[in-house]
Amino acid sequence: MKNLLISTLFVCSCLFAIEGQAQNQPSPKPVAKSVTNDDIVVTSKSTLQPARTVEEARNRFMSLFNLYRDYSVSIDTTTSINEKVTSKNPQQDITVTNFGNYLTKIAGILTKKMDKVTANTTEARAERSHYLSGLNTLKSAKCLESDEQKRVLATTKDANGNSLMAFDLNDLNGNSRYGLIENYHEGFARIRKDQVYGYLNLCGDEIITCQYERAEPFNAGRALVKRVDWFFVDGEGNETEALENIAEVKALKQGVYLVRTLTGKQAFIDNNYDVTKVSLSQFYDGIDSFYKKEVFKVRNNKKLGLISLNGKTVFDAIYDNVESTNLSGIYRIYQNKGVGLLDTTWAIRTSPTYDFISDFNSYGLATAKNVKGTAILRAKDYKMSKFYQSVSDYNEFGVSTVKNEGNLYGLVDSNLNVIVAPKYSSIGFFNEIGLAPACYPDGKCGFIKYDGTEQIKANYEAVGNFNTFGLMVARTAVENCGQPNNLVCKADVILDRTGNVIVPVNDESIKNKFHYELTDSLRDKRFIVVNVKEDKSNVTKGFLLIHKDNFQLITSTAYQEIRPMDVLGNIRVQKGGKWGIIDSMGRTLSKPLYKDIKRINDSYYPAQHENGKWGYLNKKGKPQIPFEYDEVRNYRFGFAPVSKGKGQWGLINRFNAKLVPCAFRSVNLNANETKFEIVDEDNTVFVINDQGDCETNCPKFEDLRSKANKAAETPTTQKK
């Protein structure tokens, strides 16, 4: 006999109360969880008002039960019990005169349906079990015939998650006599009271008295119970003769049980075992659940096989192991140290002759290895590629790199198509845009795309990886490069992702034997920094700048130092120890001729000539103030303090006019930086405002300025 499978169409929700009982009963509490391993489903809350009469409650019960599986009778809850009930199928119209008559009529219909199912298939067995479960539920429902109900019935969920009108089992919680209160199976709830088992019906009556030391849930109309020995009991409490040689029992479904004999062997039996004395299956050393409680793993003499729920052999116990893969419905099967694949058709799809079969990747592909090498195996049809010496993991583009017996590399896609026949001596990792370095046996390298096309022709001696901005360093051969005996030189170039040359061969790098190293660093948020390094020592000798937006090469030569861009967009650069200026497009404003160039101030760059003297360059990098000063400072108000030696400070304007001759001890801004304070050798302080006019001790200042100007006249001027 089989488990009750009450239809998920049981959607009505109702309460059953005796006549005259208040209608504002509280919603039922969840059913207590079982202490066994059985699945327990929590009850749902009632959404209907309590039944006003017993007759109404019975009609609601009929409405629930008549939705059971394919037997569906339409019952209006206002229909009197003694009226004709019309089904959806005119041939099934029935007339009921009372609730007991209803139970009898429905039981007759279910029995006739069951008798017509004679096939011995899995589907037929499930259908018969279905009807047997329904008949068992009708037996439990007989308690509703009484007109004097004392308990409230609520729409709840049974162990299979289906709606069922029954006594709220939570009402028994807190009663110390109960050790187990299990949810309903086929209309009966298994309980353990005072340490023995029994069953409650839908009304909460102990219809089968607690008297068994062990008991299983009802299973297609019968339950296995134990009182010294195991035997069957039906929904009316009728017991069979004891079953011989049975030590342990576990109810499965569809009237099938897993049993262990007194000798330790295991087998399946059904609800007719007390009569037939014949097990459904052979006896095995062990039986374990394997697939959806339909197929089971069996063990004999350390060998494994599979059987179905009806005890039929799926395949003999001749294998060493059967285990799940990471892909649902596909299993590894082991035999004689080999591994193959099995699926839920229970056919061996890949013979167990491989040394190893990996898990499946997101493309449904695995690798299989044997003495021939490694092949790629596809789950959907178990198609297998040719064998290779090695196979890489599939990347995000659905491509695997394979190596053949000749140590050449190619590409295979996720459909097992060879998109590049093995021809490369190496293939690197694919980057985020799907490009990988690839070299031919002659040593020439380029980049290939994941679809097998050559993105960058293999014209280079070596290629590097792309940086964050999409640039890559490649090494190329340069002929006629001035080497003795016409030796070929090697030089670096920088390419973008399409193979365009951004930094071409540079004679200077060939001469000095430099190479490039790309970084992910940005200068001034717009220039990619390239390190220029000496080949032998790998010491950084300079830097290049490339604009990140258009890949324009900003620095045509490598500079030893590159200072940040200023407010005008110009950049001070150093080469050969000398400083110059370039603009943001890389154009040279001032060649590297100066020992130092300081930060621009008021559109002027203080610059130190190679003779050590200081002057000023304008914003275009051209000399503006001659290089005649030992020290210069930044301009303020259009004036700059300059010095021609110790105690020879003065103040010049933008055109080098000596507003204050270089004859004073010091020239500094005042504390507020609004005026200049000039001090002579006598410590007299003169104040010059931001217009260049004297404000303090002016007679003496004018006298000193006049003397200094006359002293600065040339002999030619004096003669005139």
XYZ file of C-alpha atoms in Angstrom:
720
model
C 0.000 0.000 0.000
C 1.227 3.486 -0.807
C 1.617 6.963 0.644
C -1.327 9.314 0.458
C -0.751 11.994 -2.130
C -3.533 14.461 -1.472
C -3.769 16.815 -4.429
C -2.168 20.222 -4.222
C -5.528 21.484 -5.346
C -6.669 21.210 -1.729
C -6.808 24.968 -1.439
C -9.906 25.512 0.727
C -9.237 26.571 4.284
C -11.822 25.951 6.945
C -12.613 25.251 10.598
C -14.908 22.528 11.857
C -16.784 23.288 15.094
C -19.734 21.817 16.937
C -23.045 23.586 16.614
C -23.377 26.666 18.762
C -19.588 27.061 19.249
C -18.212 30.614 18.939
C -17.065 31.597 15.453
C -14.069 33.624 16.549
C -11.778 30.683 17.253
C -8.040 31.517 17.104
C -6.053 30.456 14.044
C -4.387 27.047 14.452
C -0.743 26.940 15.528
C 1.953 25.177 13.456
C 2.136 21.405 13.836
C 4.978 20.330 16.094
C 8.080 19.019 14.381
C 8.707 15.312 14.503
C 11.655 13.904 16.385
C 12.156 11.356 13.611
C 13.867 11.888 10.270
C 10.526 12.127 8.472
C 9.657 15.349 6.657
C 7.303 17.554 8.657
C 5.353 20.405 7.059
C 4.007 23.232 9.187
C 0.269 23.868 9.044
C -1.191 26.875 7.290
C -3.501 29.278 9.069
C -7.258 29.143 8.516
C -8.742 31.789 6.246
C -12.421 30.766 6.601
C -14.861 31.261 9.438
C -15.697 28.211 11.557
C -18.473 26.021 10.206
C -21.847 27.037 11.573
C -23.209 23.497 11.502
C -21.819 19.984 11.460
C -23.433 19.496 8.059
C -21.609 22.508 6.679
C -18.337 21.165 8.052
C -18.908 17.817 6.339
C -19.638 19.525 3.046
C -16.399 21.433 3.382
C -14.546 18.205 4.012
C -16.139 16.731 0.867
C -15.118 19.792 -1.106
C -11.544 19.215 -0.055
C -11.483 15.485 -0.657
C -13.354 15.648 -3.970
C -10.538 17.669 -5.399
C -8.392 14.588 -4.883
C -6.430 13.762 -8.043
C -8.492 13.081 -11.186
C -11.706 12.291 -9.285
C -13.369 15.702 -8.983
C -16.961 16.146 -7.833
C -18.404 19.661 -7.657
C -20.115 20.241 -4.303
C -21.739 23.514 -3.380
C -21.163 24.127 0.314
C -24.800 25.152 0.587
C -26.005 21.855 -0.905
C -27.865 19.618 1.517
C -26.246 16.250 2.183
C -29.266 14.372 0.839
C -29.321 16.119 -2.519
C -27.873 14.813 -5.739
C -24.228 15.799 -6.220
C -23.248 16.552 -9.817
C -19.723 15.773 -10.898
C -17.785 17.318 -13.718
C -18.229 14.040 -15.555
C -21.977 13.205 -16.025
C -21.153 9.479 -15.871
C -19.895 9.963 -12.325
C -22.969 11.719 -10.951
C -23.819 10.303 -7.541
C -26.531 10.786 -4.971
C -25.609 10.776 -1.298
C -28.082 10.604 1.563
C -25.697 11.015 4.462
C -22.004 11.428 5.139
C -21.447 7.703 5.625
C -23.131 7.085 2.274
C -20.784 9.650 0.741
C -17.712 7.851 2.111
C -19.016 4.514 0.796
C -19.769 5.915 -2.660
C -16.377 7.571 -3.030
C -14.582 4.478 -1.722
C -16.406 2.416 -4.354
C -15.350 4.774 -7.135
C -11.718 4.716 -6.005
C -11.754 0.930 -5.737
C -13.110 0.543 -9.269
C -10.476 2.900 -10.605
C -7.776 0.983 -8.788
C -9.025 -2.385 -10.105
C -8.650 -1.114 -13.662
C -4.930 -0.467 -13.134
C -3.379 -3.855 -13.862
C -0.081 -3.007 -15.509
C 3.147 -3.644 -13.646
C 4.858 -0.372 -14.525
C 6.249 2.339 -12.305
C 3.414 4.640 -13.327
C 0.738 1.996 -12.641
C 2.216 1.188 -9.232
C 2.176 4.892 -8.321
C -1.465 5.187 -9.445
C -2.597 2.171 -7.401
C -0.755 3.556 -4.393
C -2.559 6.820 -4.929
C -5.986 5.207 -4.743
C -5.015 3.088 -1.735
C -3.885 6.216 0.076
C -7.196 7.861 -0.700
C -9.132 4.875 0.628
C -7.109 5.010 3.830
C -7.934 8.689 4.262
C -11.637 7.869 3.897
C -11.276 5.363 6.742
C -9.850 8.073 8.960
C -12.659 10.445 7.954
C -15.359 8.092 9.297
C -14.959 9.872 12.605
C -16.850 12.789 11.042
C -20.078 10.744 10.822
C -20.902 11.572 14.431
C -23.151 14.555 15.048
C -21.453 15.212 18.358
C -17.979 16.399 17.476
C -15.965 17.693 20.455
C -12.920 19.088 18.676
C -12.218 21.920 16.264
C -10.911 20.904 12.837
C -8.790 23.290 10.842
C -7.347 23.310 7.368
C -3.752 22.263 7.878
C -0.844 20.862 5.869
C -0.044 17.156 5.917
C 3.409 15.623 5.698
C 3.379 16.019 1.897
C 2.512 19.697 2.076
C -1.088 19.287 0.894
C -4.163 20.916 2.433
C -6.152 18.706 4.793
C -8.958 19.367 7.302
C -7.995 17.747 10.583
C -7.583 18.100 14.324
C -4.894 20.599 15.326
C -2.075 18.407 16.639
C -0.546 21.324 18.482
C -3.283 20.975 21.058
C -1.323 17.977 22.339
C 1.855 19.966 22.855
C 2.878 20.275 26.452
C 1.297 16.953 27.385
C 4.097 15.082 29.115
C 2.729 11.714 28.032
C 3.677 12.337 24.409
C 7.221 11.809 23.098
C 6.294 12.103 19.416
C 3.458 13.894 17.636
C 4.004 13.431 13.919
C 2.156 15.099 11.063
C -0.593 13.312 9.129
C 0.237 10.563 6.616
C -2.764 9.292 4.662
C -5.134 10.761 7.242
C -3.390 9.247 10.279
C -0.890 10.873 12.634
C 1.717 8.649 14.224
C 2.236 9.326 17.936
C 4.293 7.923 20.786
C 2.529 8.094 24.124
C 3.894 6.623 27.289
C 6.800 5.252 25.205
C 4.642 3.163 22.858
C 3.328 4.011 19.400
C -0.182 4.410 18.011
C -2.135 6.549 15.520
C -4.686 9.381 15.650
C -7.421 9.865 13.048
C -8.464 13.192 11.511
C -10.647 13.968 14.511
C -7.738 13.496 16.939
C -9.083 10.169 18.292
C -6.566 7.490 19.227
C -8.120 5.199 16.650
C -5.221 2.699 16.864
C -4.259 2.424 20.485
C -0.692 3.179 21.532
C 0.707 -0.320 22.084
C 3.646 -0.811 19.685
C 7.333 -0.581 20.526
C 8.017 0.566 16.943
C 5.781 1.923 14.180
C 6.209 3.387 10.682
C 3.892 5.953 9.021
C 1.039 4.671 6.857
C 2.241 3.732 3.408
C -0.449 3.113 0.741
C -3.068 1.980 3.249
C -0.954 -0.068 5.634
C 1.669 0.557 8.273
C 4.376 -1.708 9.639
C 4.407 -1.896 13.420
C 6.346 -3.948 15.940
C 5.232 -5.683 19.093
C 8.028 -8.210 19.629
C 7.801 -8.960 15.873
C 6.920 -6.781 12.904
C 3.483 -7.014 11.248
C 1.086 -4.862 9.220
C -1.854 -2.864 10.548
C -4.522 -1.168 8.395
C -6.500 2.033 8.946
C -9.115 0.182 10.960
C -6.555 -1.336 13.328
C -6.639 -4.847 11.808
C -3.336 -6.680 12.292
C -1.694 -9.349 10.154
C 0.405 -12.296 11.213
C 3.978 -11.535 12.255
C 6.582 -11.218 9.507
C 9.380 -13.709 9.823
C 13.076 -12.853 9.936
C 12.562 -9.054 9.896
C 14.738 -7.030 12.286
C 14.385 -3.419 11.072
C 11.943 -1.591 8.782
C 11.841 1.778 6.996
C 8.730 2.904 5.084
C 9.571 4.315 1.676
C 6.555 5.053 -0.572
C 3.989 3.378 -2.819
C 3.662 0.547 -0.316
C 7.360 -0.341 -0.436
C 9.574 -0.827 2.622
C 13.287 -1.256 3.166
C 13.865 -4.117 5.609
C 16.868 -5.654 7.308
C 16.727 -9.302 8.188
C 17.971 -10.948 11.344
C 21.062 -12.049 9.395
C 21.873 -8.452 8.411
C 20.748 -8.655 4.776
C 18.582 -5.905 3.282
C 15.775 -6.014 0.714
C 12.547 -4.339 -0.405
C 9.149 -5.739 0.521
C 5.636 -4.522 -0.261
C 2.291 -4.418 1.555
C 1.512 -7.972 0.437
C 4.578 -9.522 2.011
C 2.564 -11.078 4.826
C 0.756 -13.160 2.188
C 3.378 -13.681 -0.530
C 6.411 -14.080 1.754
C 8.378 -12.936 -1.303
C 10.563 -9.819 -1.280
C 10.426 -7.358 -4.130
C 14.192 -7.364 -4.525
C 17.109 -9.653 -3.957
C 18.818 -9.555 -0.586
C 21.912 -7.357 -0.396
C 24.598 -6.465 2.093
C 23.340 -2.889 2.035
C 20.767 -0.640 0.334
C 20.994 3.160 0.315
C 18.861 5.862 -1.273
C 20.445 7.148 -4.471
C 18.058 9.021 -6.764
C 14.771 10.714 -5.743
C 13.738 7.683 -3.665
C 13.173 5.895 -6.988
C 16.566 4.287 -7.530
C 18.734 2.816 -4.795
C 22.371 1.876 -4.463
C 22.915 -1.750 -3.454
C 26.060 -3.439 -2.175
C 27.173 -7.048 -2.289
C 30.693 -8.222 -1.500
C 32.017 -4.647 -1.785
C 30.537 -4.329 -5.275
C 27.803 -1.831 -6.091
C 24.763 -1.870 -8.328
C 21.434 -0.072 -8.651
C 17.852 -1.224 -8.192
C 14.537 0.585 -8.654
C 11.791 1.059 -6.071
C 9.969 -2.029 -7.380
C 13.080 -4.103 -6.617
C 14.055 -4.601 -10.245
C 17.744 -4.517 -11.066
C 18.886 -1.395 -12.880
C 22.328 -2.907 -13.255
C 24.092 -5.674 -11.412
C 26.347 -5.130 -8.428
C 29.587 -5.356 -10.383
C 30.991 -1.843 -9.868
C 33.395 -0.494 -7.275
C 31.566 2.759 -6.645
C 28.930 5.132 -7.970
C 29.113 8.806 -6.992
C 27.521 12.083 -7.962
C 29.250 14.648 -10.145
C 28.709 18.379 -9.799
C 26.137 18.146 -12.627
C 22.692 16.959 -11.616
C 21.686 13.629 -13.144
C 25.203 12.530 -14.130
C 27.257 10.131 -12.011
C 30.742 8.673 -12.057
C 30.860 4.911 -12.057
C 34.027 3.011 -11.129
C 35.127 -0.446 -12.195
C 38.569 -2.067 -12.089
C 40.275 1.267 -11.306
C 38.579 2.902 -14.284
C 35.907 5.582 -14.216
C 33.004 6.281 -16.590
C 29.708 8.146 -16.592
C 26.142 7.124 -15.892
C 22.987 9.230 -16.225
C 19.369 8.864 -15.147
C 18.495 6.755 -18.164
C 20.586 4.265 -16.150
C 22.684 3.488 -19.184
C 26.475 3.640 -19.095
C 27.116 6.695 -21.281
C 30.887 6.660 -20.981
C 32.526 3.322 -20.328
C 34.544 3.071 -17.089
C 37.889 2.878 -18.847
C 39.319 6.284 -17.984
C 41.871 7.080 -15.302
C 40.091 10.285 -14.349
C 36.997 12.313 -15.249
C 36.818 15.829 -13.861
C 33.807 17.772 -12.658
C 31.842 19.622 -15.330
C 32.422 23.328 -15.875
C 29.785 25.990 -16.508
C 29.708 24.986 -20.189
C 28.807 21.413 -19.287
C 32.275 20.140 -20.214
C 34.647 17.839 -18.362
C 38.034 16.330 -19.114
C 38.674 12.614 -19.337
C 42.162 11.118 -19.124
C 43.619 7.772 -20.116
C 46.819 6.459 -21.668
C 45.992 8.272 -24.912
C 45.971 11.667 -23.238
C 43.211 14.072 -22.255
C 39.939 14.582 -24.105
C 37.090 17.044 -23.595
C 33.711 15.456 -22.862
C 30.362 17.209 -23.397
C 27.536 16.409 -20.960
C 24.536 17.048 -23.192
C 25.381 14.274 -25.665
C 28.550 12.671 -24.194
C 30.444 13.620 -27.338
C 34.198 13.555 -26.862
C 36.956 15.525 -28.575
C 40.171 14.006 -29.841
C 42.889 13.315 -27.290
C 45.516 15.922 -26.485
C 48.653 15.990 -24.407
C 47.044 18.634 -22.201
C 43.822 20.656 -22.004
C 43.516 23.940 -20.088
C 40.474 25.099 -18.144
C 37.904 26.903 -20.252
C 38.089 30.671 -19.917
C 35.280 33.222 -19.778
C 35.172 33.288 -23.583
C 34.407 29.574 -23.786
C 37.825 28.614 -25.139
C 40.337 26.003 -23.987
C 44.000 25.885 -24.970
C 45.078 22.399 -26.028
C 48.520 20.934 -26.686
C 49.066 18.049 -29.074
C 51.670 15.321 -29.015
C 54.022 17.587 -31.004
C 53.950 20.184 -28.224
C 52.024 22.632 -30.400
C 49.110 24.636 -29.054
C 45.674 25.360 -30.479
C 42.172 26.395 -29.357
C 38.941 24.426 -28.892
C 35.612 26.155 -28.184
C 32.803 25.026 -25.882
C 31.066 23.205 -28.758
C 34.223 21.100 -29.230
C 35.002 22.898 -32.478
C 38.723 23.273 -33.212
C 38.967 27.003 -33.883
C 42.761 26.987 -34.113
C 44.526 23.769 -35.060
C 47.668 23.269 -32.920
C 50.364 25.348 -34.618
C 51.761 27.682 -31.970
C 54.736 26.949 -29.732
C 52.947 28.830 -26.941
C 49.631 30.533 -26.181
C 49.349 32.731 -23.112
C 46.340 33.677 -21.014
C 43.488 35.617 -22.575
C 43.025 39.076 -21.097
C 39.747 40.777 -20.246
C 39.070 41.731 -23.890
C 39.815 38.266 -25.212
C 43.388 38.603 -26.505
C 46.260 36.223 -25.773
C 49.938 36.252 -26.779
C 50.831 33.482 -29.215
C 54.210 32.491 -30.661
C 55.100 30.311 -33.648
C 57.876 27.706 -33.575
C 60.141 30.161 -35.475
C 60.024 32.445 -32.463
C 57.796 35.133 -33.938
C 55.010 36.307 -31.660
C 51.779 38.265 -31.836
C 48.294 38.259 -30.310
C 45.300 36.092 -31.181
C 41.644 36.663 -30.353
C 39.425 34.063 -28.649
C 37.788 33.320 -32.031
C 41.185 32.290 -33.433
C 41.873 35.374 -35.570
C 45.251 37.082 -35.354
C 44.658 40.483 -33.795
C 48.338 41.476 -33.910
C 50.451 39.791 -36.554
C 53.231 37.566 -35.322
C 56.071 39.854 -36.418
C 57.789 40.299 -33.063
C 60.553 38.563 -31.155
C 58.551 38.773 -27.936
C 55.348 40.373 -26.672
C 54.290 41.432 -23.198
C 50.945 41.818 -21.488
C 48.551 44.684 -22.031
C 48.361 47.200 -19.258
C 45.155 48.675 -17.849
C 44.952 51.244 -20.622
C 45.401 48.814 -23.514
C 49.078 49.211 -24.378
C 51.678 46.483 -24.755
C 55.460 46.284 -25.194
C 56.817 44.160 -28.044
C 60.398 43.475 -29.046
C 61.286 43.630 -32.709
C 64.352 42.851 -34.817
C 66.079 45.837 -36.450
C 68.449 45.304 -39.372
C 71.190 47.708 -40.503
C 71.397 49.140 -37.030
C 75.137 49.829 -37.057
C 76.194 46.636 -35.330
C 79.429 44.970 -36.484
C 79.117 42.067 -38.926
C 75.600 43.309 -39.755
C 74.188 41.793 -36.595
C 70.487 42.372 -36.055
C 69.547 44.651 -33.152
C 66.639 44.096 -30.820
C 64.495 47.069 -29.873
C 61.239 47.667 -28.027
C 58.134 49.204 -29.495
C 54.797 49.932 -27.830
C 51.556 48.840 -29.511
C 47.867 49.328 -28.826
C 45.281 46.522 -28.864
C 44.819 46.737 -32.630
C 48.549 46.512 -33.330
C 49.105 50.217 -34.089
C 52.627 51.350 -33.192
C 52.447 54.027 -30.498
C 56.174 54.195 -29.693
C 58.271 53.206 -32.730
C 61.850 51.926 -32.863
C 64.090 54.530 -31.248
C 67.707 54.868 -32.309
C 68.585 56.155 -28.880
C 67.169 53.084 -27.148
C 69.096 50.843 -29.557
C 72.326 52.750 -28.933
C 71.928 52.762 -25.156
C 70.344 49.301 -25.056
C 67.177 50.375 -23.295
C 63.869 48.566 -22.994
C 60.378 49.729 -22.011
C 58.259 48.791 -19.052
C 54.603 49.835 -19.112
C 52.888 50.843 -15.889
C 49.300 51.387 -14.820
C 50.263 54.765 -13.363
C 48.941 58.101 -14.574
C 50.757 61.428 -14.335
C 48.472 64.456 -14.018
C 45.471 62.113 -14.507
C 46.059 62.003 -18.266
C 49.499 60.615 -19.116
C 50.501 56.955 -19.000
C 53.978 56.559 -17.547
C 56.467 54.303 -19.364
C 59.666 53.309 -17.566
C 62.766 53.245 -19.760
C 65.225 50.716 -18.327
C 68.740 49.588 -19.067
C 68.753 46.094 -20.552
C 71.472 44.595 -18.377
C 70.892 46.211 -14.973
C 67.128 46.775 -15.346
C 67.692 50.137 -13.664
C 65.250 52.888 -14.643
C 67.043 55.470 -16.787
C 64.106 57.604 -17.803
C 60.417 57.952 -18.575
C 58.071 58.411 -21.489
C 54.567 59.891 -21.414
C 51.645 58.678 -23.546
C 48.254 60.388 -23.496
C 45.685 57.939 -22.122
C 42.830 59.123 -24.360
C 44.384 59.105 -27.837
C 47.666 57.251 -27.190
C 49.655 60.195 -28.513
C 53.327 59.960 -27.590
C 53.976 63.130 -25.590
C 57.709 62.710 -25.022
C 59.661 61.979 -28.185
C 62.659 61.019 -26.099
C 63.100 59.501 -22.663
C 63.566 62.013 -19.861
C 65.372 61.308 -16.623
C 62.815 63.246 -14.610
C 59.406 64.637 -15.454
C 57.803 67.152 -13.125
C 54.033 67.658 -12.783
C 52.158 69.757 -15.289
C 51.795 73.401 -14.288
C 48.841 75.780 -14.552
C 49.712 76.553 -18.172
C 49.756 72.865 -19.126
C 53.526 72.842 -19.528
C 55.849 70.176 -18.189
C 59.433 70.586 -17.004
C 61.630 67.683 -18.142
C 65.225 66.658 -17.541
C 67.603 64.981 -19.960
C 71.341 64.534 -19.596
C 71.174 66.419 -16.333
C 69.711 69.518 -18.050
C 66.169 70.880 -17.844
C 63.769 71.973 -20.535
C 60.043 72.556 -21.035
C 57.462 70.770 -23.191
C 53.751 71.491 -23.538
C 50.858 69.052 -23.019
C 51.054 67.978 -26.669
C 54.731 67.111 -26.367
C 56.012 70.106 -28.314
C 59.364 71.427 -27.116
C 59.143 74.941 -25.670
C 62.636 74.971 -24.288
C 65.314 72.415 -25.033
C 67.033 70.807 -22.042
C 69.758 73.489 -21.653
C 69.422 74.583 -18.049
C 70.804 73.331 -14.790
C 67.392 73.919 -13.176
C 63.996 75.367 -13.953
C 61.752 76.185 -11.020
C 57.960 76.160 -10.905
C 56.278 78.887 -12.929
C 55.243 82.027 -11.081
C 53.326 84.953 -12.554
C 53.940 83.477 -16.068
C 57.734 83.335 -15.543
C 59.984 80.333 -14.918
C 63.095 81.000 -12.816
C 65.869 79.218 -14.711
C 69.564 78.579 -14.011
C 71.946 78.760 -16.950
C 74.781 76.278 -17.316
C 77.141 79.059 -16.163
C 75.348 78.980 -12.814
C 73.600 82.341 -13.210
C 69.823 82.735 -12.891
C 67.316 84.459 -15.107
C 63.728 83.977 -16.172
C 61.973 82.172 -19.047
C 58.569 83.306 -20.241
C 55.572 80.963 -20.522
C 56.696 79.938 -24.023
C 60.039 78.799 -22.663
C 62.025 81.702 -24.176
C 64.596 83.697 -22.147
C 62.930 86.852 -20.801
C 65.348 88.086 -18.115
C 69.105 87.632 -18.774
C 71.024 85.065 -16.773
C 73.014 87.524 -14.632
C 71.860 86.841 -11.085
C 73.270 84.662 -8.352
C 69.807 84.137 -6.877
C 66.250 84.950 -7.924
C 62.858 84.712 -6.268
C 59.276 84.600 -7.462
C 57.534 87.639 -8.865
C 55.013 89.530 -6.723
C 53.022 92.566 -7.898
C 55.136 92.419 -11.080
C 58.405 92.662 -9.157
C 60.978 90.024 -8.243
C 63.817 90.123 -5.678
C 67.162 89.268 -7.296
C 70.744 89.089 -6.056
C 74.170 89.623 -7.609
C 76.066 88.467 -4.589
C 76.159 88.822 -0.829
C 74.651 92.168 0.228
C 73.679 92.948 -3.351
C 69.916 92.475 -3.392
C 67.565 94.455 -5.560
C 64.112 94.465 -7.121
C 63.394 94.127 -10.858
C 60.241 94.345 -12.940
C 59.119 92.094 -15.819
C 61.548 93.774 -18.186
C 64.588 93.595 -15.898
C 64.363 97.302 -14.967
C 66.090 97.725 -11.572
C 63.351 99.318 -9.505
C 65.719 98.801 -6.566
C 69.377 98.487 -7.573
C 71.288 95.424 -6.436
C 72.993 97.321 -3.644
C 71.016 96.427 -0.561
C 71.557 94.006 2.266
C 68.174 92.295 1.843
C 64.830 92.510 0.033
C 61.840 90.701 1.589
C 58.090 90.893 1.775
C 56.639 92.305 4.950
C 54.717 90.179 7.417
C 51.432 90.709 5.546
C 53.114 90.097 2.183
C 51.629 93.339 0.858
C 54.846 95.405 0.543
C 58.574 94.955 0.210
C 60.946 95.799 3.066
C 64.446 96.753 1.907
C 67.364 96.986 4.332
C 70.707 98.717 3.642
C 74.061 98.088 5.283
C 73.196 100.539 8.057
C 70.048 98.514 8.846
C 67.809 101.313 7.621
C 64.482 99.897 6.517
C 62.804 101.209 3.396
C 59.272 100.238 2.446
C 58.256 99.910 -1.220
C 54.564 99.484 -1.961
C 52.943 97.266 -4.626
C 53.204 100.137 -7.130
C 56.961 100.367 -6.676
C 56.831 103.656 -4.761
C 58.881 104.359 -1.626
C 56.921 104.959 1.595
C 59.533 105.001 4.379
C 62.931 106.810 4.650
C 62.491 107.839 1.050
C 65.137 110.666 0.824
C 67.915 108.327 1.846
C 66.504 105.579 -0.427
C 66.430 107.931 -3.437
C 69.999 109.012 -2.695
C 71.209 105.432 -2.537
C 69.290 104.512 -5.716
C 70.808 107.526 -7.546
C 74.340 106.598 -6.522
C 73.813 102.983 -7.565
C 72.448 103.974 -10.954
C 75.387 106.297 -11.636
C 77.856 103.624 -10.580
C 76.255 101.202 -12.998
C 76.821 103.502 -15.995
C 79.295 102.213 -18.541
C 82.383 104.163 -19.586
C 80.724 104.867 -22.913
C 77.728 106.401 -21.169
C 80.018 108.597 -19.039
C 81.817 109.955 -22.101
C 78.595 110.932 -23.683
